[in-house]
PDB file of C-alpha atoms in Angstrom:
ATOM      1  CA  MET Z   4     101.909  71.164 123.418  1.00 81.00           C
ATOM      2  CA  LEU Z   5     104.181  69.076 121.122  1.00 85.00           C
ATOM      3  CA  ALA Z   6     100.918  67.715 119.458  1.00 93.00           C
ATOM      4  CA  LEU Z   7     100.710  71.222 118.010  1.00 94.00           C
ATOM      5  CA  LEU Z   8     103.890  70.708 116.062  1.00 94.00           C
ATOM      6  CA  PRO Z   9     102.500  68.906 112.993  1.00 95.00           C
ATOM      7  CA  TYR Z  10     100.016  71.653 112.606  1.00 96.00           C
ATOM      8  CA  LEU Z  11     102.366  74.213 112.994  1.00 96.00           C
ATOM      9  CA  LYS Z  12     104.745  72.638 110.391  1.00 95.00           C
ATOM     10  CA  PHE Z  13     101.720  72.122 107.901  1.00 96.00           C
ATOM     11  CA  LEU Z  14     100.997  75.996 108.217  1.00 96.00           C
ATOM     12  CA  HIS Z  15     104.722  76.877 107.844  1.00 96.00           C
ATOM     13  CA  ILE Z  16     104.798  75.036 104.622  1.00 95.00           C
ATOM     14  CA  LEU Z  17     101.725  76.682 103.509  1.00 95.00           C
ATOM     15  CA  GLY Z  18     103.291  80.152 104.411  1.00 96.00           C
ATOM     16  CA  ALA Z  19     106.420  79.079 102.180  1.00 95.00           C
ATOM     17  CA  ILE Z  20     104.042  77.884  99.235  1.00 95.00           C
ATOM     18  CA  LEU Z  21     102.423  81.202  99.447  1.00 94.00           C
ATOM     19  CA  ALA Z  22     105.467  83.505  99.925  1.00 95.00           C
ATOM     20  CA  LEU Z  23     107.881  81.833  97.435  1.00 93.00           C
ATOM     21  CA  GLY Z  24     105.337  80.652  94.822  1.00 93.00           C
ATOM     22  CA  ALA Z  25     104.027  84.109  94.571  1.00 94.00           C
ATOM     23  CA  ASN Z  26     107.552  85.477  94.085  1.00 93.00           C
ATOM     24  CA  PHE Z  27     108.287  82.917  91.263  1.00 92.00           C
ATOM     25  CA  THR Z  28     105.504  84.377  89.068  1.00 93.00           C
ATOM     26  CA  TYR Z  29     106.903  88.000  88.928  1.00 92.00           C
ATOM     27  CA  PRO Z  30     109.343  87.078  85.971  1.00 91.00           C
ATOM     28  CA  ILE Z  31     106.415  85.437  84.227  1.00 92.00           C
ATOM     29  CA  TRP Z  32     104.222  88.582  84.600  1.00 92.00           C
ATOM     30  CA  LEU Z  33     106.855  90.669  83.455  1.00 92.00           C
ATOM     31  CA  ARG Z  34     107.747  88.647  80.365  1.00 91.00           C
ATOM     32  CA  LEU Z  35     104.370  88.932  79.455  1.00 92.00           C
ATOM     33  CA  ALA Z  36     104.229  92.588  79.633  1.00 92.00           C
ATOM     34  CA  ARG Z  37     107.233  92.903  77.499  1.00 90.00           C
ATOM     35  CA  LYS Z  38     105.339  91.130  74.801  1.00 93.00           C
ATOM     36  CA  GLU Z  39     102.453  93.674  75.456  1.00 92.00           C
ATOM     37  CA  PRO Z  40     103.818  96.954  76.339  1.00 91.00           C
ATOM     38  CA  GLY Z  41     100.278  98.490  76.968  1.00 93.00           C
ATOM     39  CA  ALA Z  42      99.478  96.231  79.427  1.00 94.00           C
ATOM     40  CA  THR Z  43     102.736  97.107  81.487  1.00 95.00           C
ATOM     41  CA  GLN Z  44     100.970  99.029  84.275  1.00 94.00           C
ATOM     42  CA  PHE Z  45      98.202  96.523  84.570  1.00 95.00           C
ATOM     43  CA  THR Z  46     100.889  93.869  85.106  1.00 95.00           C
ATOM     44  CA  LEU Z  47     102.862  95.843  87.524  1.00 95.00           C
ATOM     45  CA  HIS Z  48      99.505  96.360  89.629  1.00 94.00           C
ATOM     46  CA  GLY Z  49      98.931  92.669  89.238  1.00 94.00           C
ATOM     47  CA  ILE Z  50     102.486  92.050  90.793  1.00 94.00           C
ATOM     48  CA  GLU Z  51     101.879  94.427  93.576  1.00 93.00           C
ATOM     49  CA  ALA Z  52      98.583  92.451  94.294  1.00 94.00           C
ATOM     50  CA  VAL Z  53     100.314  89.274  94.288  1.00 94.00           C
ATOM     51  CA  GLU Z  54     103.104  90.597  96.447  1.00 93.00           C
ATOM     52  CA  ARG Z  55     100.500  91.208  99.167  1.00 93.00           C
ATOM     53  CA  VAL Z  56      99.904  87.456  99.077  1.00 94.00           C
ATOM     54  CA  ALA Z  57     103.752  86.915  99.289  1.00 95.00           C
ATOM     55  CA  ASN Z  58     104.202  89.303 102.031  1.00 94.00           C
ATOM     56  CA  THR Z  59     101.407  87.735 104.154  1.00 95.00           C
ATOM     57  CA  GLY Z  60     103.323  84.419 103.646  1.00 95.00           C
ATOM     58  CA  TYR Z  61     106.491  85.575 104.803  1.00 96.00           C
ATOM     59  CA  ILE Z  62     104.641  87.034 107.964  1.00 95.00           C
ATOM     60  CA  PHE Z  63     103.038  83.690 108.275  1.00 94.00           C
ATOM     61  CA  LEU Z  64     106.331  81.974 107.902  1.00 95.00           C
ATOM     62  CA  PHE Z  65     107.933  84.012 110.822  1.00 96.00           C
ATOM     63  CA  VAL Z  66     105.084  83.341 113.127  1.00 97.00           C
ATOM     64  CA  THR Z  67     104.808  79.805 112.647  1.00 97.00           C
ATOM     65  CA  GLY Z  68     108.520  79.358 112.680  1.00 96.00           C
ATOM     66  CA  VAL Z  69     109.020  81.046 116.025  1.00 96.00           C
ATOM     67  CA  SER Z  70     106.033  79.040 117.355  1.00 96.00           C
ATOM     68  CA  MET Z  71     107.539  75.784 116.370  1.00 95.00           C
ATOM     69  CA  LEU Z  72     110.654  76.964 118.010  1.00 95.00           C
ATOM     70  CA  LEU Z  73     108.793  77.588 121.306  1.00 95.00           C
ATOM     71  CA  VAL Z  74     106.414  74.482 120.877  1.00 95.00           C
ATOM     72  CA  GLY Z  75     109.418  72.053 120.021  1.00 93.00           C
ATOM     73  CA  GLY Z  76     111.773  73.385 122.459  1.00 92.00           C
ATOM     74  CA  ILE Z  77     114.414  73.869 119.639  1.00 91.00           C
ATOM     75  CA  PRO Z  78     117.210  76.203 120.753  1.00 93.00           C
ATOM     76  CA  TRP Z  79     117.207  79.572 118.696  1.00 93.00           C
ATOM     77  CA  THR Z  80     121.027  79.164 118.497  1.00 93.00           C
ATOM     78  CA  THR Z  81     120.654  75.910 116.461  1.00 94.00           C
ATOM     79  CA  PRO Z  82     123.071  76.669 113.546  1.00 96.00           C
ATOM     80  CA  TRP Z  83     120.444  76.330 110.660  1.00 95.00           C
ATOM     81  CA  ILE Z  84     117.786  78.201 112.542  1.00 96.00           C
ATOM     82  CA  LEU Z  85     120.072  81.226 113.547  1.00 96.00           C
ATOM     83  CA  SER Z  86     121.407  81.393 110.010  1.00 97.00           C
ATOM     84  CA  GLY Z  87     117.728  81.076 108.629  1.00 96.00           C
ATOM     85  CA  LEU Z  88     116.620  83.862 110.721  1.00 96.00           C
ATOM     86  CA  ALA Z  89     119.712  86.002 110.085  1.00 97.00           C
ATOM     87  CA  LEU Z  90     119.081  85.611 106.292  1.00 98.00           C
ATOM     88  CA  PHE Z  91     115.251  86.348 106.971  1.00 97.00           C
ATOM     89  CA  PHE Z  92     116.158  89.645 108.380  1.00 97.00           C
ATOM     90  CA  VAL Z  93     118.580  90.327 105.542  1.00 98.00           C
ATOM     91  CA  VAL Z  94     115.876  89.637 103.010  1.00 97.00           C
ATOM     92  CA  GLY Z  95     113.628  92.075 104.774  1.00 96.00           C
ATOM     93  CA  PHE Z  96     116.364  94.599 104.875  1.00 98.00           C
ATOM     94  CA  ILE Z  97     117.029  94.208 101.090  1.00 98.00           C
ATOM     95  CA  ALA Z  98     113.278  94.187 100.112  1.00 96.00           C
ATOM     96  CA  GLY Z  99     112.375  97.327 102.082  1.00 95.00           C
ATOM     97  CA  VAL Z 100     115.438  99.276 101.376  1.00 98.00           C
ATOM     98  CA  PHE Z 101     116.427  98.395  97.921  1.00 98.00           C
ATOM     99  CA  TYR Z 102     113.749  96.324  96.269  1.00 96.00           C
ATOM    100  CA  LEU Z 103     110.643  98.420  97.117  1.00 95.00           C
ATOM    101  CA  PRO Z 104     112.363 101.720  95.917  1.00 96.00           C
ATOM    102  CA  ALA Z 105     113.175 100.095  92.806  1.00 96.00           C
ATOM    103  CA  GLN Z 106     109.839  98.749  92.204  1.00 95.00           C
ATOM    104  CA  LYS Z 107     108.163 102.121  93.174  1.00 95.00           C
ATOM    105  CA  ALA Z 108     110.648 103.693  90.284  1.00 96.00           C
ATOM    106  CA  GLN Z 109     109.370 101.080  87.768  1.00 96.00           C
ATOM    107  CA  ASN Z 110     105.849 101.765  88.515  1.00 95.00           C
ATOM    108  CA  LYS Z 111     106.356 105.658  88.061  1.00 95.00           C
ATOM    109  CA  LEU Z 112     107.916 105.038  84.566  1.00 96.00           C
ATOM    110  CA  ALA Z 113     105.326 102.387  83.309  1.00 94.00           C
ATOM    111  CA  ASP Z 114     103.442 104.806  81.135  1.00 94.00           C
ATOM    112  CA  ASN Z 115     106.725 104.375  78.734  1.00 95.00           C
ATOM    113  CA  PRO Z 116     107.619 100.774  79.098  1.00 94.00           C
ATOM    114  CA  THR Z 117     109.856 100.718  76.028  1.00 93.00           C
ATOM    115  CA  GLY Z 118     111.687 103.665  77.049  1.00 95.00           C
ATOM    116  CA  ALA Z 119     115.372 103.495  78.325  1.00 96.00           C
ATOM    117  CA  GLU Z 120     114.569 104.749  81.832  1.00 96.00           C
ATOM    118  CA  TYR Z 121     111.717 102.282  82.431  1.00 96.00           C
ATOM    119  CA  LEU Z 122     113.902  99.430  80.976  1.00 95.00           C
ATOM    120  CA  ALA Z 123     116.859 100.333  83.364  1.00 96.00           C
ATOM    121  CA  ALA Z 124     114.357 100.605  86.215  1.00 96.00           C
ATOM    122  CA  GLU Z 125     112.900  97.268  85.346  1.00 95.00           C
ATOM    123  CA  GLU Z 126     116.549  95.491  85.148  1.00 95.00           C
ATOM    124  CA  ARG Z 127     117.333  97.205  88.428  1.00 97.00           C
ATOM    125  CA  ALA Z 128     114.116  95.723  90.347  1.00 95.00           C
ATOM    126  CA  SER Z 129     114.640  92.282  88.585  1.00 94.00           C
ATOM    127  CA  ARG Z 130     118.301  92.105  89.751  1.00 96.00           C
ATOM    128  CA  ILE Z 131     117.346  92.828  93.278  1.00 97.00           C
ATOM    129  CA  GLY Z 132     114.264  90.626  93.080  1.00 94.00           C
ATOM    130  CA  ILE Z 133     116.616  87.614  91.883  1.00 94.00           C
ATOM    131  CA  LEU Z 134     118.886  88.281  95.102  1.00 96.00           C
ATOM    132  CA  VAL Z 135     116.046  88.049  97.176  1.00 95.00           C
ATOM    133  CA  ILE Z 136     114.541  84.990  95.928  1.00 95.00           C
ATOM    134  CA  GLY Z 137     118.036  83.546  95.720  1.00 96.00           C
ATOM    135  CA  LEU Z 138     118.439  84.130  99.513  1.00 97.00           C
ATOM    136  CA  VAL Z 139     114.898  82.932 100.456  1.00 96.00           C
ATOM    137  CA  VAL Z 140     115.744  79.620  98.385  1.00 96.00           C
ATOM    138  CA  LEU Z 141     118.704  79.433 100.492  1.00 97.00           C
ATOM    139  CA  ILE Z 142     116.662  79.877 103.530  1.00 96.00           C
ATOM    140  CA  GLU Z 143     114.240  77.198 102.518  1.00 95.00           C
ATOM    141  CA  PHE Z 144     117.322  74.923 102.150  1.00 96.00           C
ATOM    142  CA  LEU Z 145     118.448  75.547 105.558  1.00 96.00           C
ATOM    143  CA  MET Z 146     114.821  74.762 106.950  1.00 94.00           C
ATOM    144  CA  THR Z 147     114.452  71.696 104.780  1.00 94.00           C
ATOM    145  CA  VAL Z 148     117.790  70.068 104.868  1.00 96.00           C
ATOM    146  CA  LYS Z 149     118.897  71.411 108.280  1.00 94.00           C
ATOM    147  CA  PRO Z 150     122.704  71.242 107.799  1.00 95.00           C
ATOM    148  CA  ALA Z 151     125.366  71.047 110.428  1.00 91.00           C
ATOM    149  CA  LEU Z 152     126.938  74.334 109.851  1.00 88.00           C
ATOM    150  CA  TRP Z 153     129.212  74.625 112.723  1.00 85.00           C
ATOM    151  CA  GLY Z 154     129.672  73.168 116.339  1.00 71.00           C
TER     152      GLY Z 154
END
């Protein structure tokens, strides 16, 4: 069973690249749309498509992470694992309850991308997105460095 661990780790890292890598592209897309307001709706549809890749990566991360715990016999109560899992669920909550509605509001207003309402919606979605990415980077830190947080 332990022989599976390097393969699971490879798939886990691949999931992180898909998830976080895709999320890091959003500001680039939005900056380009600001230069070409007529392309805003297309850009937002592109972000939604890339987001499906990112969300698949996050699911992949969870599945491979849990698999590594089970195969490796690593206790779920290990501080860096417990903290990472808690943050993972916090990220899911923030994304579902705050980011997705903000993104939908932004999409609804995309026909007037220079209007005050759209710009406010874009700013709100961006702030929440930055928070989410920051938390995901923190999870990445915990999973990579494995710091002794307590005990």
